[in-house]
GROMACS .gro file of C-alpha atoms in nm:
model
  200
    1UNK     CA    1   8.826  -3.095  -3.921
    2UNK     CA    2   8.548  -3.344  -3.829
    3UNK     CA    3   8.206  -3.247  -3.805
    4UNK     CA    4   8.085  -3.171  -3.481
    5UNK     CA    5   7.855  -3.467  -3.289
    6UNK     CA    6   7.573  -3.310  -3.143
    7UNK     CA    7   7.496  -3.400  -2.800
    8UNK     CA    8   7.230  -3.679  -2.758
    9UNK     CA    9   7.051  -3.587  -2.433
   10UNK     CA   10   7.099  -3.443  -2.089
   11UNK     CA   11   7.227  -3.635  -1.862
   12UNK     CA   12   7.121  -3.425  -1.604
   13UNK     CA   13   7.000  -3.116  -1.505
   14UNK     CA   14   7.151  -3.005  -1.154
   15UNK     CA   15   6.948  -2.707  -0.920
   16UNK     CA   16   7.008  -2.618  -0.537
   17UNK     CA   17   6.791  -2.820  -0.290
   18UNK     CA   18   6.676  -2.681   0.066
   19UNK     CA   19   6.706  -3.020   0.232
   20UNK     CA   20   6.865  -3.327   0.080
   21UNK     CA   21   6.640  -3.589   0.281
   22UNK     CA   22   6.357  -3.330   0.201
   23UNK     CA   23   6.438  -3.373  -0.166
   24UNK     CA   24   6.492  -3.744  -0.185
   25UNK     CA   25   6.169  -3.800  -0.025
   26UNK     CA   26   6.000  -3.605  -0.327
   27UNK     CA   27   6.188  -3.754  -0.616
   28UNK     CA   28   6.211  -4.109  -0.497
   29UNK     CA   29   5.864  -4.168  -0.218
   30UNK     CA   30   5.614  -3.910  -0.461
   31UNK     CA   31   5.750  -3.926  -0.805
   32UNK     CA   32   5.891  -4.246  -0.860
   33UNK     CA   33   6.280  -4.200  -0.938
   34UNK     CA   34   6.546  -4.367  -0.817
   35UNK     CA   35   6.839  -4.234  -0.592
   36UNK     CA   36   7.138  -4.351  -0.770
   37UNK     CA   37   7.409  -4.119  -0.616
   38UNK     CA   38   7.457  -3.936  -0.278
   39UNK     CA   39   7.763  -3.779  -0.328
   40UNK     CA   40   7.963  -3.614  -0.012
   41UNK     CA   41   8.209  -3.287  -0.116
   42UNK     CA   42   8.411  -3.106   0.161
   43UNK     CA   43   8.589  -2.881  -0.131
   44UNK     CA   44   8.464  -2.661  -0.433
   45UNK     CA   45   8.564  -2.895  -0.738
   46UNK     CA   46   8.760  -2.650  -0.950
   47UNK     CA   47   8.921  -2.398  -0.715
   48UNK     CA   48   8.986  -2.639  -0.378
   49UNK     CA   49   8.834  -2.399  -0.175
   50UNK     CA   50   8.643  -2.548   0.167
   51UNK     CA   51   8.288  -2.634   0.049
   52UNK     CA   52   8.061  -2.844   0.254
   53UNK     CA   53   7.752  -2.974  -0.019
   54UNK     CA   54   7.591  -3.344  -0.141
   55UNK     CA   55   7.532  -3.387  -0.486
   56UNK     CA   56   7.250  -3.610  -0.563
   57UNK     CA   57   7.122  -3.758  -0.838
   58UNK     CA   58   6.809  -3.903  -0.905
   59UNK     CA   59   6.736  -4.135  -1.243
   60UNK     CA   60   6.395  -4.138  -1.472
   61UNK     CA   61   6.278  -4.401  -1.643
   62UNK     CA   62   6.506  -4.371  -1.940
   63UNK     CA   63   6.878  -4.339  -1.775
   64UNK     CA   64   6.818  -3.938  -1.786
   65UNK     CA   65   6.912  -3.784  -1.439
   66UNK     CA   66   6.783  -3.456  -1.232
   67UNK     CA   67   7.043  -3.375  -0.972
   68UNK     CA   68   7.042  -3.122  -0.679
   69UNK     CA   69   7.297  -2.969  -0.496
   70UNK     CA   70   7.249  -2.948  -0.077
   71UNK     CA   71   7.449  -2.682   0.062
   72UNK     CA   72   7.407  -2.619   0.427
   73UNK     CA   73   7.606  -2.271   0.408
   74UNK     CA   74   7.438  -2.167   0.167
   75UNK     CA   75   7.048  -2.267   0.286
   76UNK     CA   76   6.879  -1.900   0.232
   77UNK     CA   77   6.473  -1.987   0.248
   78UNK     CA   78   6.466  -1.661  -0.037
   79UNK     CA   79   6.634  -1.895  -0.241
   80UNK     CA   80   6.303  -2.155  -0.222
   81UNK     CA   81   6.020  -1.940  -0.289
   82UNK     CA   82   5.789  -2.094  -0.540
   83UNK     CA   83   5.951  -1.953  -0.916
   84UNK     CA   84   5.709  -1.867  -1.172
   85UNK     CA   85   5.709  -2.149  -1.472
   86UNK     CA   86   5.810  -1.889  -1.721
   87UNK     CA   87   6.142  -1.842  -1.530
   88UNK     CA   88   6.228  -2.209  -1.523
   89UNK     CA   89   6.019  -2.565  -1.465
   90UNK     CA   90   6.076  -2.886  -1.561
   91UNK     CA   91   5.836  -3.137  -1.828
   92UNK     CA   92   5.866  -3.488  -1.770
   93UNK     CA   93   5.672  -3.682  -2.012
   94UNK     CA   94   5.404  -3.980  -1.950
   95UNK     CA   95   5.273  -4.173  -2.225
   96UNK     CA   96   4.882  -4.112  -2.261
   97UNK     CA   97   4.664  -3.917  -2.149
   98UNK     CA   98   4.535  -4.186  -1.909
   99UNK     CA   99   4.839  -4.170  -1.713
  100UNK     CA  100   4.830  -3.802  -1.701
  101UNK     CA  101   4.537  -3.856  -1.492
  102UNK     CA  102   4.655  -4.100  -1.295
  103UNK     CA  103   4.925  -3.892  -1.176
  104UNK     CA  104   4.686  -3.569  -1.118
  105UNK     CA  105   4.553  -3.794  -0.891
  106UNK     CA  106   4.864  -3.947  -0.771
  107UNK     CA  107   4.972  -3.598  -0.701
  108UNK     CA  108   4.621  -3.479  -0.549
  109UNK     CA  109   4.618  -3.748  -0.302
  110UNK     CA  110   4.967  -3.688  -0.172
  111UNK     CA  111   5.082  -3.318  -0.201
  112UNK     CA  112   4.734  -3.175  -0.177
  113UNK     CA  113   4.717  -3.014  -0.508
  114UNK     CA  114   4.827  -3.057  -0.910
  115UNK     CA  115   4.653  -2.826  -1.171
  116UNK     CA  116   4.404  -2.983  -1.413
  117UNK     CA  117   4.529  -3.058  -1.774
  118UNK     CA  118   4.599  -2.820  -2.003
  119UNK     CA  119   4.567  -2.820  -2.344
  120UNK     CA  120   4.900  -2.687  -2.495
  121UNK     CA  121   4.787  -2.804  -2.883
  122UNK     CA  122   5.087  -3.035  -2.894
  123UNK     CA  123   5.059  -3.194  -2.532
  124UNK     CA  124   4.887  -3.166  -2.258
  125UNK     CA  125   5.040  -3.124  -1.873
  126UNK     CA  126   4.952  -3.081  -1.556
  127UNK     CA  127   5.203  -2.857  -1.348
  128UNK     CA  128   5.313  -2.884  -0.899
  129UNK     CA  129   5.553  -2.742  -0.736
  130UNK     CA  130   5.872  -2.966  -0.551
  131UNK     CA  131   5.951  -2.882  -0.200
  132UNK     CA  132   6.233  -2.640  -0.313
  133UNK     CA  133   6.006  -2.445  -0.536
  134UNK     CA  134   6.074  -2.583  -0.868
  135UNK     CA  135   5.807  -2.557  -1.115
  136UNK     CA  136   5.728  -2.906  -1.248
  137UNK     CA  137   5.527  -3.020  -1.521
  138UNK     CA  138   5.399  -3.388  -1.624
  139UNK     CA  139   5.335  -3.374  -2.013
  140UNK     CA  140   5.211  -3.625  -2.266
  141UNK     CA  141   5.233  -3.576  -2.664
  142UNK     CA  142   4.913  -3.505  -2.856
  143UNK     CA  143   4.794  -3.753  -3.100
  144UNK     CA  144   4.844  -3.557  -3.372
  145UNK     CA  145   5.204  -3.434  -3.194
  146UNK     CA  146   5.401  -3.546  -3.486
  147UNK     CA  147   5.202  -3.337  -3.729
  148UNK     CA  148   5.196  -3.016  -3.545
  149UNK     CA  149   5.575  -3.010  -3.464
  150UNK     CA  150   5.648  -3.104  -3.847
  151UNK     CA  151   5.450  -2.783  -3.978
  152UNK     CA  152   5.588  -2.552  -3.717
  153UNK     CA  153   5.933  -2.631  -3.787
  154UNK     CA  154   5.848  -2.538  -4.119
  155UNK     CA  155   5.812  -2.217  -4.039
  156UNK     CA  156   6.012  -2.196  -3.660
  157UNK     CA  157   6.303  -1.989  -3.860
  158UNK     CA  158   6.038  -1.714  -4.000
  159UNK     CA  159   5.857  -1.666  -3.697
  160UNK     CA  160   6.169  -1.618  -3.501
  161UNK     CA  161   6.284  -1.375  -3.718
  162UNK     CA  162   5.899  -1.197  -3.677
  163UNK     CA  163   5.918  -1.194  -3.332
  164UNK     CA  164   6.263  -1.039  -3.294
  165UNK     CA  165   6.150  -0.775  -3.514
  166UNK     CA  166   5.866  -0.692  -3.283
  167UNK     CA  167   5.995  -0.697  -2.924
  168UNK     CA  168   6.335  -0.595  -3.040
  169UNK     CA  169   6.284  -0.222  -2.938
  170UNK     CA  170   6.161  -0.308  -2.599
  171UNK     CA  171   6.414  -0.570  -2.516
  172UNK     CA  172   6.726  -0.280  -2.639
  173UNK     CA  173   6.507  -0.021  -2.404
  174UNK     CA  174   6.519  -0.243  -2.153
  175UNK     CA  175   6.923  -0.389  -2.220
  176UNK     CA  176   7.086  -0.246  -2.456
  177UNK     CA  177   7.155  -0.364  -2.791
  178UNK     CA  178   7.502  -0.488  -2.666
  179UNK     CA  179   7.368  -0.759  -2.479
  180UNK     CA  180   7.144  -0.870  -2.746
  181UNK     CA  181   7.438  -0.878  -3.000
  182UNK     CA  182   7.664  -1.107  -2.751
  183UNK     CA  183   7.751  -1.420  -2.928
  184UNK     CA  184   7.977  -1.574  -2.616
  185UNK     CA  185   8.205  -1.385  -2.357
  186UNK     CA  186   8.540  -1.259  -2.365
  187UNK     CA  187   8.785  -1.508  -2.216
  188UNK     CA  188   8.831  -1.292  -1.897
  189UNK     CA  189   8.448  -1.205  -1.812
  190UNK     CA  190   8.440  -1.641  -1.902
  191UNK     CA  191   8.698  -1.740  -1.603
  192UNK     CA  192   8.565  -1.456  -1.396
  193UNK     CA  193   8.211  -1.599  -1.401
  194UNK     CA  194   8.344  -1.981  -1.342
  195UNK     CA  195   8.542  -1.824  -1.046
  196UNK     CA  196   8.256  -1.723  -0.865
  197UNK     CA  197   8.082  -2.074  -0.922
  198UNK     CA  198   8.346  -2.239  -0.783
  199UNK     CA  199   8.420  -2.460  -1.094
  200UNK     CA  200   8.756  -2.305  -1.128
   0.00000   0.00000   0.00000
């Protein structure tokens, strides 16, 4: 059997949008991207079942894409409180520091607010929020990036295995060890899920 390519990027990553106008305004008037798709659905695309939604799709500066989805059925304002950066935010990466600052300010001046840089060791960012709540993050490599990420992937394997020895008792207290010790679902629980989605 032949060896397994490994994908080369994303090509998009897709999240749920209050507003499509709302959200195109953001990507394309604030941050810069371009609109390259406004798709119009009146159907879910695996099951067929009646589903009103746009799929958009915005482009960066090197052909990757961040997409939303805009569905007016399913506009719950719960659903667009601002999420905590832990739970999920996005990096997209400037060149120097320079332009880091430029778009604090960018940001400042338009949206009211951007943190100051922070110094993460191996970049530095500057985080704001989109108008759906998304965590974002603008991020530029260290100078000395290349030599940090060399020695910790030295030793990324060991200090995995450290750190799953020391919260392992509080994550099984918390979920079981079952869930811990799932490697992919059964076929059933699988189609289930992608039921639910609407993607089959």
């Amino acid at each position: 059997m032949e060896k397994l390519q490994r994908p080369n990027n994303i090509h998009h990553q897709a999240f749920l949008c209050r507003d499509a106008e709302q959200t195109r305004w953001f990507y394309e008037d604030i941050m810069g991207f371009k609109l390259v798709a406004a798709l119009d659905f009146e159907s879910s695309p695996g099951s067929g079942e009646p589903l009103e939604y746009m799929h958009l799709f915005f482009e960066m500066g090197n052909g990757d894409h961040i997409a939303f989805f805009d569905i007016p059925d399913d506009v719950d304002e719960e659903k667009f409180g601002y999420t905590s950066g832990f739970d999920q935010h996005i990096a997209f990466e400037v060149n120097t520091l320079e332009e880091l600052e430029s778009w604090k300010k960018h940001l400042n001046d338009k949206l009211g607010w951007a943190s100051d840089p922070i110094d993460h060791d191996f970049v530095h960012s500057i985080y704001f929020y989109d108008p759906n709540g998304l965590a974002l993050e603008i991020t530029c490599r260290d100078k000395n990036y290349a030599k940090i990420m060399k020695e910790d992937q030295s030793k990324a394997h060991n200090n995995l295995k450290l750190w799953t020895e020391k919260t392992r008792e509080k994550k099984e207290s918390k979920v079981g060890s079952e869930k811990l010790q799932e490697r992919g679902l059964d076929r059933r629980e699988l189609i289930k899920r992608l039921k639910v989605s609407g993607l089959v």
